[in-house]
Amino acid sequence: MIVAAQAGDRRALDELVAACLPLVYATVRRTLGGHPDADDVVQNTLLRALRNLRTLRTPESFRSWLTTIAARQAGTHLHRRQAELRRTMSLDEAVDLPDAAVEELTLTQVELSGYRRQVVRAGRWLDPADRALLALWWLQASGRLTRNELAEALGTTVAHAGVRVQRMRHRLELSRSVVAALQVHPRCAQLASVLSDWDGVPCPLWRKRVARHTRSCPVCSRAAGDPVPPAGTRCRWADDRGEAGRVRLW
């Protein structure tokens, strides 16, 4: 089908788009956290892929090639959105961001556990590159991508991809500890002092500052609880349809 699409077969092109749309949408949606712009990024990803389809020399690498495009498009969109927020968004306006509202509604609808809710929110504290990698990792963990395809999407070896995933997961766990500490009421007085100049927008810089406090604070460290399940273990997780299943983590 891919070879026929590269030759200009319209029916093959239509079938190819229909077949790859779920993978592209899952990659973009997870990277952008349910932002309404996800549909536009998905469309741009597919258009870019179709325009460059004939440059793909190995049809068997199509999935990883397409995932790379999707992750880059989503990452670029995140960079632009964050730059726009820094230039134009006040703290009061940031509270009502569309992606925050959509994500909160989604979390409520599927009745996520408190732990997973923390993990989802922790993703907001990662930089765009880590958020894109997190999206690829969830696709691999849920069986939509193989380890080889994830590594190809990153343009690296399986071993190095594993290292990058582990580093991202470490930063994700730090982010989750930050989210947990911020949820404590009443808030730790020392943490309140640390946050005195914070504008309320999650970012890697403030993740480091808050995490530095949580590691040394018995109150905030207790709030964080257990870390993200270690590599190689199994855990229960819900897929995009809210259906629970057992997945093997990296």
Coordinates of N, CA and C in Angstrom, one line a residue:
M1 N 0.8 -1.2 0.0 CA 0.0 0.0 0.0 C 0.9 1.3 0.0
I2 N 2.0 1.2 0.8 CA 2.8 2.4 0.8 C 3.5 2.6 -0.5
V3 N 4.0 1.5 -1.1 CA 4.7 1.7 -2.4 C 3.7 2.2 -3.5
A4 N 2.4 1.7 -3.4 CA 1.4 2.2 -4.4 C 1.1 3.7 -4.1
A5 N 1.1 4.1 -2.8 CA 0.8 5.5 -2.5 C 2.0 6.3 -3.0
Q6 N 3.2 5.9 -2.9 CA 4.3 6.6 -3.4 C 4.3 6.8 -4.9
A7 N 3.7 5.9 -5.6 CA 3.5 5.9 -7.0 C 2.4 6.8 -7.5
G8 N 1.6 7.3 -6.5 CA 0.5 8.2 -6.8 C -0.9 7.6 -6.9
D9 N -1.0 6.4 -6.4 CA -2.3 5.7 -6.4 C -3.2 6.4 -5.4
R10 N -4.3 7.0 -5.8 CA -5.2 7.8 -5.0 C -5.9 6.9 -3.9
R11 N -6.3 5.7 -4.4 CA -7.0 4.8 -3.4 C -6.0 4.4 -2.3
A12 N -4.8 4.1 -2.7 CA -3.8 3.7 -1.7 C -3.5 4.8 -0.8
L13 N -3.4 6.0 -1.3 CA -3.2 7.2 -0.4 C -4.3 7.4 0.6
D14 N -5.6 7.2 0.1 CA -6.7 7.3 1.1 C -6.6 6.2 2.1
E15 N -6.3 5.0 1.7 CA -6.2 3.9 2.7 C -5.1 4.1 3.7
L16 N -4.0 4.7 3.2 CA -2.8 4.9 4.0 C -3.1 6.0 5.1
V17 N -3.8 7.0 4.7 CA -4.2 8.1 5.6 C -5.1 7.5 6.7
A18 N -6.1 6.7 6.3 CA -7.1 6.1 7.2 C -6.4 5.2 8.2
A19 N -5.4 4.5 7.7 CA -4.7 3.5 8.5 C -3.7 4.1 9.6
C20 N -3.1 5.3 9.2 CA -2.1 5.9 10.1 C -2.7 7.0 10.9
L21 N -3.9 7.4 10.7 CA -4.5 8.5 11.4 C -4.6 8.2 13.0
P22 N -5.0 7.0 13.4 CA -5.0 6.8 14.9 C -3.6 7.0 15.5
L23 N -2.6 6.5 14.9 CA -1.2 6.6 15.4 C -0.8 8.1 15.5
V24 N -1.0 8.9 14.5 CA -0.7 10.3 14.4 C -1.5 11.0 15.5
Y25 N -2.8 10.7 15.6 CA -3.6 11.5 16.6 C -3.2 11.1 18.0
A26 N -2.9 9.9 18.3 CA -2.4 9.5 19.6 C -1.1 10.2 20.0
T27 N -0.2 10.3 19.1 CA 1.1 10.9 19.3 C 0.9 12.4 19.6
V28 N 0.2 13.1 18.8 CA 0.0 14.5 18.9 C -0.9 14.8 20.2
R29 N -1.9 14.1 20.4 CA -2.8 14.4 21.5 C -2.1 14.2 22.8
R30 N -1.3 13.2 22.9 CA -0.5 12.9 24.2 C 0.5 14.0 24.4
T31 N 1.2 14.5 23.3 CA 2.2 15.5 23.4 C 1.6 16.8 23.8
L32 N 0.4 17.2 23.2 CA -0.2 18.5 23.5 C -1.1 18.4 24.7
G33 N -1.4 17.3 25.3 CA -2.2 17.2 26.5 C -3.7 17.5 26.2
G34 N -4.2 17.1 25.0 CA -5.6 17.4 24.7 C -5.9 18.8 24.3
H35 N -5.0 19.6 23.9 CA -5.2 20.9 23.5 C -6.1 20.9 22.2
P36 N -7.0 21.9 22.0 CA -7.9 21.9 20.8 C -7.1 22.0 19.5
D37 N -5.8 22.6 19.6 CA -5.0 22.7 18.4 C -4.5 21.3 17.9
A38 N -4.8 20.3 18.6 CA -4.3 18.9 18.2 C -4.7 18.6 16.8
D39 N -6.0 18.9 16.5 CA -6.5 18.5 15.2 C -5.7 19.2 14.1
D40 N -5.4 20.5 14.3 CA -4.6 21.2 13.3 C -3.2 20.6 13.1
V41 N -2.6 20.2 14.2 CA -1.3 19.6 14.2 C -1.3 18.3 13.5
V42 N -2.4 17.5 13.7 CA -2.6 16.2 13.1 C -2.7 16.4 11.6
Q43 N -3.5 17.4 11.1 CA -3.6 17.7 9.7 C -2.3 18.1 9.1
N44 N -1.6 19.0 9.8 CA -0.3 19.5 9.2 C 0.7 18.3 9.1
T45 N 0.6 17.4 10.1 CA 1.5 16.2 10.1 C 1.2 15.4 8.9
L46 N -0.1 15.1 8.6 CA -0.4 14.2 7.5 C -0.1 14.9 6.2
L47 N -0.3 16.2 6.1 CA 0.0 16.9 4.8 C 1.5 16.9 4.6
R48 N 2.3 17.1 5.6 CA 3.8 17.0 5.5 C 4.2 15.6 5.1
A49 N 3.6 14.6 5.7 CA 4.0 13.2 5.4 C 3.7 12.9 3.9
L50 N 2.5 13.3 3.5 CA 2.1 13.0 2.1 C 3.0 13.7 1.1
R51 N 3.3 14.9 1.4 CA 4.2 15.7 0.5 C 5.6 15.1 0.4
N52 N 6.0 14.4 1.5 CA 7.4 13.9 1.5 C 7.4 12.4 1.4
L53 N 6.3 11.8 1.1 CA 6.2 10.3 1.0 C 7.1 9.7 0.1
R54 N 7.3 10.3 -1.1 CA 8.2 9.7 -2.1 C 9.7 9.7 -1.7
T55 N 10.0 10.5 -0.7 CA 11.4 10.5 -0.2 C 11.7 9.4 0.7
L56 N 10.7 8.6 1.2 CA 10.9 7.5 2.1 C 11.4 6.3 1.3
R57 N 12.7 5.9 1.6 CA 13.3 4.9 0.8 C 13.0 3.5 1.3
T58 N 12.6 3.3 2.5 CA 12.3 2.0 3.1 C 10.9 2.0 3.6
P59 N 9.9 1.5 2.8 CA 8.5 1.5 3.2 C 8.3 0.8 4.6
E60 N 9.2 -0.2 5.0 CA 9.0 -0.9 6.2 C 9.2 0.0 7.4
S61 N 9.8 1.2 7.2 CA 10.1 2.1 8.3 C 9.1 3.2 8.3
F62 N 8.0 3.1 7.6 CA 7.0 4.1 7.5 C 6.4 4.6 8.9
R63 N 6.1 3.6 9.8 CA 5.5 4.0 11.0 C 6.4 4.9 11.9
S64 N 7.7 4.5 12.0 CA 8.6 5.3 12.8 C 8.9 6.6 12.1
W65 N 8.9 6.6 10.8 CA 9.1 7.9 10.0 C 8.0 8.8 10.3
L66 N 6.8 8.3 10.2 CA 5.6 9.1 10.4 C 5.5 9.6 11.9
T67 N 5.8 8.7 12.8 CA 5.8 9.1 14.2 C 6.8 10.3 14.5
T68 N 8.0 10.2 13.8 CA 9.0 11.3 14.0 C 8.4 12.6 13.5
I69 N 7.7 12.6 12.4 CA 7.1 13.8 11.9 C 6.1 14.3 12.9
A70 N 5.2 13.4 13.4 CA 4.2 13.9 14.3 C 4.8 14.4 15.6
A71 N 5.8 13.8 16.1 CA 6.4 14.3 17.3 C 7.1 15.7 17.1
R72 N 7.7 15.8 16.0 CA 8.4 17.1 15.7 C 7.4 18.2 15.5
Q73 N 6.3 17.9 14.8 CA 5.2 18.9 14.6 C 4.6 19.3 15.9
A74 N 4.3 18.4 16.8 CA 3.8 18.7 18.1 C 4.7 19.4 18.9
G75 N 6.0 19.1 18.9 CA 7.0 19.8 19.7 C 7.2 21.2 19.2
T76 N 7.2 21.4 17.9 CA 7.3 22.8 17.4 C 6.1 23.6 17.8
H77 N 4.9 23.0 17.8 CA 3.7 23.7 18.3 C 3.8 24.1 19.7
L78 N 4.3 23.2 20.6 CA 4.5 23.5 22.0 C 5.4 24.6 22.2
H79 N 6.5 24.6 21.5 CA 7.5 25.7 21.6 C 6.8 27.1 21.3
R80 N 6.1 27.1 20.2 CA 5.4 28.3 19.8 C 4.4 28.8 20.8
R81 N 3.6 27.8 21.3 CA 2.6 28.2 22.2 C 3.1 28.7 23.5
Q82 N 4.2 28.1 24.0 CA 4.8 28.5 25.2 C 5.4 29.9 25.1
A83 N 6.0 30.2 23.9 CA 6.6 31.5 23.6 C 5.5 32.6 23.6
E84 N 4.3 32.2 23.0 CA 3.2 33.2 23.0 C 2.7 33.4 24.4
L85 N 2.6 32.4 25.2 CA 2.1 32.5 26.6 C 3.0 33.5 27.4
R86 N 4.3 33.3 27.2 CA 5.2 34.2 27.9 C 5.1 35.6 27.5
R87 N 4.7 35.8 26.2 CA 4.6 37.2 25.7 C 3.3 37.9 26.1
T88 N 2.2 37.1 26.1 CA 0.9 37.7 26.1 C 0.0 37.3 27.2
M89 N 0.3 36.2 28.0 CA -0.6 35.6 28.9 C -0.4 36.1 30.3
S90 N -1.4 36.6 31.0 CA -1.3 37.0 32.4 C -1.7 35.7 33.2
L91 N -1.4 35.8 34.5 CA -1.7 34.6 35.3 C -3.1 34.3 35.4
D92 N -4.0 35.4 35.5 CA -5.4 35.1 35.6 C -5.9 34.5 34.3
E93 N -5.4 34.9 33.2 CA -5.8 34.3 31.9 C -5.3 32.8 31.8
A94 N -4.1 32.6 32.3 CA -3.6 31.2 32.2 C -4.4 30.2 32.9
V95 N -5.2 30.6 33.9 CA -6.0 29.7 34.7 C -7.1 29.1 33.8
D96 N -7.5 29.9 32.8 CA -8.6 29.4 31.9 C -8.1 28.9 30.5
L97 N -6.9 28.5 30.4 CA -6.4 27.9 29.2 C -7.3 26.8 28.7
P98 N -7.6 26.7 27.4 CA -8.4 25.6 26.9 C -7.9 24.3 27.2
D99 N -6.5 24.1 27.0 CA -6.0 22.7 27.2 C -6.2 22.3 28.7
A100 N -6.1 23.2 29.6 CA -6.3 22.9 31.0 C -7.7 22.4 31.3
A101 N -8.7 23.2 30.7 CA -10.1 22.9 30.8 C -10.4 21.5 30.2
V102 N -9.9 21.3 29.0 CA -10.2 20.0 28.3 C -9.6 18.9 29.1
E103 N -8.4 19.0 29.6 CA -7.8 18.0 30.4 C -8.5 17.6 31.6
E104 N -8.9 18.7 32.4 CA -9.6 18.5 33.6 C -10.9 17.7 33.4
L105 N -11.6 18.1 32.3 CA -12.9 17.5 32.0 C -12.6 16.0 31.6
T106 N -11.6 15.7 30.9 CA -11.2 14.4 30.5 C -10.9 13.5 31.7
L107 N -10.1 14.1 32.6 CA -9.7 13.4 33.8 C -11.0 13.0 34.7
T108 N -11.9 13.9 34.7 CA -13.2 13.7 35.5 C -14.0 12.6 34.8
Q109 N -14.1 12.7 33.5 CA -15.0 11.8 32.8 C -14.5 10.3 32.9
V110 N -13.2 10.1 32.8 CA -12.8 8.7 32.9 C -12.4 8.2 34.3
E111 N -12.7 9.1 35.3 CA -12.5 8.8 36.7 C -11.1 8.2 37.0
L112 N -10.1 9.0 36.6 CA -8.7 8.5 36.8 C -8.3 8.5 38.3
S113 N -7.4 7.6 38.6 CA -6.9 7.6 40.0 C -6.2 8.8 40.3
G114 N -6.0 9.1 41.6 CA -5.3 10.3 42.0 C -3.8 10.2 41.5
Y115 N -3.3 9.0 41.5 CA -1.9 8.9 41.1 C -1.7 9.2 39.6
R116 N -2.6 8.7 38.8 CA -2.4 8.9 37.4 C -2.7 10.4 37.1
R117 N -3.7 11.0 37.8 CA -4.0 12.4 37.6 C -2.7 13.2 37.8
Q118 N -2.0 12.8 38.9 CA -0.7 13.5 39.1 C 0.3 13.3 38.0
V119 N 0.4 12.1 37.5 CA 1.3 11.9 36.4 C 0.9 12.7 35.1
V120 N -0.4 12.7 34.8 CA -0.8 13.5 33.7 C -0.5 15.0 33.8
R121 N -0.7 15.5 35.0 CA -0.4 16.9 35.3 C 1.1 17.2 35.3
A122 N 1.8 16.1 35.7 CA 3.3 16.3 35.8 C 3.9 16.5 34.4
G123 N 3.2 16.0 33.4 CA 3.7 16.2 32.0 C 3.8 17.7 31.6
R124 N 2.9 18.5 32.3 CA 3.0 20.0 32.0 C 4.3 20.6 32.4
W125 N 5.0 20.0 33.3 CA 6.2 20.5 33.8 C 7.4 20.1 33.0
L126 N 7.3 19.3 32.0 CA 8.4 18.8 31.2 C 8.6 19.8 30.0
D127 N 9.8 19.8 29.5 CA 10.0 20.7 28.3 C 9.4 20.0 27.1
P128 N 9.2 20.7 26.0 CA 8.6 20.1 24.8 C 9.2 18.8 24.3
A129 N 10.5 18.7 24.3 CA 11.2 17.5 23.9 C 10.8 16.3 24.7
D130 N 10.8 16.5 26.0 CA 10.4 15.4 26.9 C 8.9 15.1 26.8
R131 N 8.1 16.1 26.5 CA 6.7 15.8 26.4 C 6.4 15.0 25.1
A132 N 7.2 15.2 24.1 CA 7.1 14.4 22.9 C 7.6 13.0 23.1
L133 N 8.7 12.9 23.9 CA 9.2 11.6 24.2 C 8.3 10.8 25.1
L134 N 7.6 11.5 26.0 CA 6.6 10.9 26.9 C 5.5 10.3 26.1
A135 N 5.0 11.1 25.0 CA 4.0 10.6 24.2 C 4.4 9.3 23.5
L136 N 5.6 9.3 23.0 CA 6.1 8.1 22.3 C 6.3 6.9 23.2
W137 N 6.7 7.2 24.5 CA 6.9 6.1 25.4 C 5.5 5.5 25.8
W138 N 4.5 6.3 26.0 CA 3.1 5.7 26.3 C 2.6 4.9 25.1
L139 N 2.9 5.3 23.9 CA 2.5 4.5 22.7 C 3.3 3.2 22.7
Q140 N 4.5 3.2 23.1 CA 5.3 2.0 23.2 C 4.8 1.1 24.3
A141 N 4.5 1.7 25.5 CA 4.1 1.0 26.6 C 2.7 0.3 26.4
S142 N 1.9 1.0 25.5 CA 0.5 0.4 25.3 C 0.5 -0.5 24.1
G143 N 1.7 -0.7 23.5 CA 1.8 -1.7 22.4 C 1.5 -1.1 21.0
R144 N 1.4 0.2 20.9 CA 1.2 0.8 19.6 C 2.5 1.0 18.8
L145 N 3.6 1.1 19.5 CA 4.9 1.2 18.9 C 5.8 0.2 19.5
T146 N 6.7 -0.4 18.7 CA 7.7 -1.3 19.3 C 8.9 -0.5 19.8
R147 N 9.8 -1.1 20.5 CA 11.0 -0.4 20.9 C 11.8 0.1 19.8
N148 N 11.9 -0.8 18.7 CA 12.6 -0.4 17.6 C 12.0 0.8 16.9
E149 N 10.7 0.8 16.8 CA 10.1 2.0 16.1 C 10.2 3.2 16.9
L150 N 10.2 3.1 18.3 CA 10.4 4.3 19.1 C 11.8 4.8 18.9
A151 N 12.8 3.9 18.8 CA 14.2 4.3 18.6 C 14.4 4.9 17.3
E152 N 13.7 4.4 16.2 CA 13.8 5.0 14.9 C 13.2 6.3 14.9
A153 N 12.1 6.5 15.6 CA 11.4 7.8 15.6 C 12.3 8.9 16.3
L154 N 13.2 8.4 17.2 CA 14.1 9.3 17.9 C 15.4 9.5 17.1
G155 N 15.6 8.6 16.1 CA 16.8 8.7 15.3 C 18.0 8.2 16.0
T156 N 17.9 7.1 16.9 CA 19.0 6.6 17.7 C 18.8 5.1 17.8
T157 N 19.8 4.5 18.5 CA 19.7 3.1 18.8 C 18.7 2.8 19.9
V158 N 18.3 1.5 19.9 CA 17.4 1.0 21.0 C 18.0 1.3 22.4
A159 N 19.3 1.0 22.5 CA 20.0 1.2 23.8 C 19.9 2.7 24.2
H160 N 20.3 3.5 23.3 CA 20.3 5.0 23.7 C 18.9 5.5 23.9
A161 N 17.9 5.0 23.1 CA 16.5 5.4 23.3 C 16.1 5.0 24.7
G162 N 16.5 3.8 25.2 CA 16.2 3.4 26.6 C 16.8 4.4 27.6
V163 N 18.0 4.8 27.3 CA 18.6 5.8 28.2 C 17.8 7.1 28.3
R164 N 17.4 7.6 27.1 CA 16.6 8.8 27.0 C 15.3 8.7 27.7
V165 N 14.7 7.5 27.6 CA 13.4 7.3 28.2 C 13.6 7.3 29.8
Q166 N 14.6 6.6 30.2 CA 14.9 6.6 31.7 C 15.1 8.0 32.2
R167 N 15.9 8.8 31.5 CA 16.1 10.2 32.0 C 14.8 11.0 32.0
M168 N 14.0 10.8 30.9 CA 12.7 11.5 30.9 C 11.8 11.1 32.0
R169 N 11.8 9.8 32.4 CA 11.0 9.3 33.4 C 11.5 9.8 34.8
H170 N 12.8 10.0 34.9 CA 13.3 10.6 36.2 C 12.7 12.1 36.3
R171 N 12.8 12.8 35.2 CA 12.2 14.2 35.2 C 10.7 14.2 35.4
L172 N 10.1 13.2 34.9 CA 8.6 13.0 35.1 C 8.3 12.8 36.6
E173 N 9.1 11.9 37.2 CA 8.9 11.7 38.6 C 9.1 12.9 39.5
L174 N 10.2 13.7 39.1 CA 10.4 14.9 39.8 C 9.2 15.8 39.7
S175 N 8.7 15.9 38.4 CA 7.5 16.7 38.2 C 6.3 16.2 39.0
R176 N 6.1 14.9 39.1 CA 5.0 14.4 39.9 C 5.1 14.8 41.3
S177 N 6.3 14.7 41.8 CA 6.6 15.1 43.2 C 6.2 16.6 43.4
V178 N 6.5 17.4 42.4 CA 6.1 18.8 42.5 C 4.6 19.0 42.5
V179 N 3.9 18.3 41.6 CA 2.5 18.3 41.6 C 1.9 17.9 42.9
A180 N 2.4 16.8 43.5 CA 1.9 16.3 44.8 C 2.1 17.4 45.9
A181 N 3.3 18.0 45.9 CA 3.6 19.0 46.9 C 2.6 20.2 46.8
L182 N 2.3 20.6 45.6 CA 1.5 21.7 45.4 C 0.0 21.5 45.7
Q183 N -0.3 20.2 45.8 CA -1.7 19.8 46.1 C -2.0 19.8 47.6
V184 N -0.9 19.8 48.4 CA -1.1 19.7 49.9 C -1.7 21.0 50.4
H185 N -2.8 20.8 51.3 CA -3.4 22.0 51.9 C -3.5 21.7 53.4
P186 N -3.1 22.6 54.3 CA -2.4 23.9 53.9 C -1.1 23.6 53.3
R187 N -0.6 24.5 52.5 CA 0.7 24.3 51.8 C 1.8 24.5 52.8
C188 N 2.9 23.8 52.6 CA 4.1 23.9 53.4 C 4.6 25.4 53.4
A189 N 4.9 26.0 54.5 CA 5.3 27.4 54.6 C 6.5 27.6 53.9
Q190 N 7.5 26.7 53.9 CA 8.8 26.9 53.2 C 8.5 26.8 51.7
L191 N 7.7 25.9 51.3 CA 7.3 25.9 49.8 C 6.7 27.1 49.4
A192 N 5.8 27.7 50.2 CA 5.1 28.9 49.8 C 6.1 30.0 49.6
S193 N 7.2 30.0 50.4 CA 8.2 31.0 50.3 C 9.0 30.8 49.0
V194 N 9.3 29.5 48.7 CA 10.0 29.2 47.4 C 9.2 29.7 46.2
L195 N 7.8 29.6 46.3 CA 7.0 30.0 45.2 C 6.5 31.4 45.1
S196 N 7.1 32.2 46.0 CA 6.7 33.6 46.1 C 6.8 34.4 44.8
D197 N 7.7 34.0 43.9 CA 7.9 34.7 42.6 C 7.4 33.9 41.5
W198 N 6.7 32.8 41.7 CA 6.3 31.9 40.6 C 5.0 32.6 40.0
D199 N 5.0 32.5 38.6 CA 3.9 33.1 37.9 C 2.7 32.2 37.7
G200 N 2.8 30.9 38.2 CA 1.7 30.0 38.1 C 1.8 29.1 36.9
V201 N 2.7 29.3 36.0 CA 2.8 28.5 34.8 C 3.9 27.4 34.9
P202 N 3.5 26.1 34.8 CA 4.5 25.1 35.0 C 5.6 25.2 33.9
C203 N 6.9 25.0 34.4 CA 8.0 25.0 33.5 C 9.2 24.2 34.1
P204 N 10.2 23.8 33.3 CA 11.3 23.0 33.9 C 12.1 23.8 34.9
L205 N 12.2 25.1 34.8 CA 13.0 25.9 35.7 C 12.4 25.8 37.1
W206 N 11.1 26.0 37.2 CA 10.4 25.9 38.5 C 10.3 24.5 39.0
R207 N 10.2 23.5 38.1 CA 10.3 22.1 38.5 C 11.5 21.9 39.3
K208 N 12.7 22.4 38.8 CA 13.9 22.2 39.5 C 13.9 22.8 40.9
R209 N 13.4 24.0 40.9 CA 13.4 24.8 42.2 C 12.5 24.1 43.2
V210 N 11.3 23.7 42.8 CA 10.4 23.1 43.8 C 10.9 21.7 44.1
A211 N 11.4 20.9 43.2 CA 11.9 19.6 43.5 C 13.1 19.6 44.4
R212 N 13.9 20.7 44.3 CA 15.0 20.8 45.3 C 14.5 21.0 46.7
H213 N 13.4 21.7 46.8 CA 12.7 21.8 48.2 C 12.1 20.5 48.6
T214 N 11.4 19.8 47.7 CA 10.6 18.6 48.1 C 11.5 17.5 48.6
R215 N 12.7 17.4 48.0 CA 13.7 16.4 48.4 C 14.1 16.5 49.9
S216 N 14.2 17.8 50.3 CA 14.7 18.0 51.7 C 13.6 18.3 52.7
C217 N 12.3 18.3 52.2 CA 11.2 18.7 53.1 C 10.4 17.4 53.5
P218 N 10.4 17.0 54.8 CA 9.6 15.8 55.1 C 8.1 15.9 54.8
V219 N 7.5 17.1 54.9 CA 6.1 17.2 54.6 C 5.8 17.0 53.1
C220 N 6.6 17.7 52.3 CA 6.4 17.6 50.8 C 6.8 16.3 50.3
S221 N 7.9 15.7 50.8 CA 8.3 14.4 50.3 C 7.3 13.3 50.7
R222 N 6.6 13.4 51.8 CA 5.6 12.4 52.2 C 4.4 12.6 51.2
A223 N 4.1 13.8 50.8 CA 3.0 14.0 49.8 C 3.3 13.3 48.5
A224 N 4.5 13.3 48.1 CA 4.9 12.7 46.8 C 4.6 11.2 46.8
G225 N 4.7 10.5 47.9 CA 4.4 9.1 47.9 C 5.4 8.2 47.1
D226 N 4.9 7.1 46.5 CA 5.7 6.2 45.8 C 6.0 6.8 44.4
P227 N 7.2 6.5 43.9 CA 7.6 7.0 42.6 C 6.9 6.2 41.4
V228 N 7.1 6.8 40.2 CA 6.6 6.1 39.0 C 7.1 4.7 39.0
P229 N 6.3 3.6 38.7 CA 6.8 2.2 38.7 C 8.1 2.1 38.0
P230 N 9.0 1.3 38.6 CA 10.4 1.2 38.0 C 10.4 0.4 36.7
A231 N 11.5 0.6 35.9 CA 11.6 0.0 34.6 C 11.4 -1.5 34.7
G232 N 10.8 -2.1 33.7 CA 10.7 -3.6 33.6 C 9.6 -4.1 34.5
T233 N 8.8 -3.3 35.2 CA 7.7 -3.8 36.0 C 6.4 -3.7 35.2
R234 N 5.4 -4.4 35.7 CA 4.1 -4.3 35.1 C 3.1 -3.5 36.0
C235 N 2.3 -2.7 35.4 CA 1.3 -1.9 36.2 C 0.0 -1.9 35.4
R236 N -1.1 -1.6 36.1 CA -2.4 -1.4 35.4 C -2.5 0.0 35.0
W237 N -3.0 0.2 33.7 CA -3.1 1.5 33.2 C -4.3 1.5 32.2
A238 N -4.9 2.7 32.1 CA -6.1 2.8 31.2 C -5.6 3.3 29.8
D239 N -6.2 2.7 28.8 CA -5.8 3.2 27.4 C -6.6 4.4 27.1
D240 N -6.5 4.8 25.8 CA -7.2 6.1 25.4 C -8.7 5.9 25.5
R241 N -9.2 4.7 25.5 CA -10.7 4.6 25.7 C -11.1 4.4 27.1
G242 N -10.2 4.5 28.0 CA -10.5 4.3 29.4 C -10.5 2.9 29.9
E243 N -10.1 2.0 29.0 CA -10.1 0.6 29.3 C -8.8 0.2 30.0
A244 N -8.9 -0.5 31.1 CA -7.7 -0.9 31.9 C -7.1 -2.1 31.2
G245 N -5.7 -2.1 31.3 CA -5.0 -3.2 30.8 C -3.6 -3.3 31.5
R246 N -2.9 -4.4 31.2 CA -1.6 -4.6 31.8 C -0.6 -4.3 30.7
V247 N 0.4 -3.4 31.0 CA 1.4 -3.1 30.0 C 2.7 -3.3 30.6
R248 N 3.7 -3.7 29.8 CA 5.1 -3.8 30.3 C 5.8 -2.5 30.0
L249 N 6.4 -1.9 31.0 CA 7.1 -0.6 30.8 C 8.5 -0.9 30.4
W250 N 9.2 0.2 29.9 CA 10.5 0.1 29.3 C 11.5 -0.4 30.4

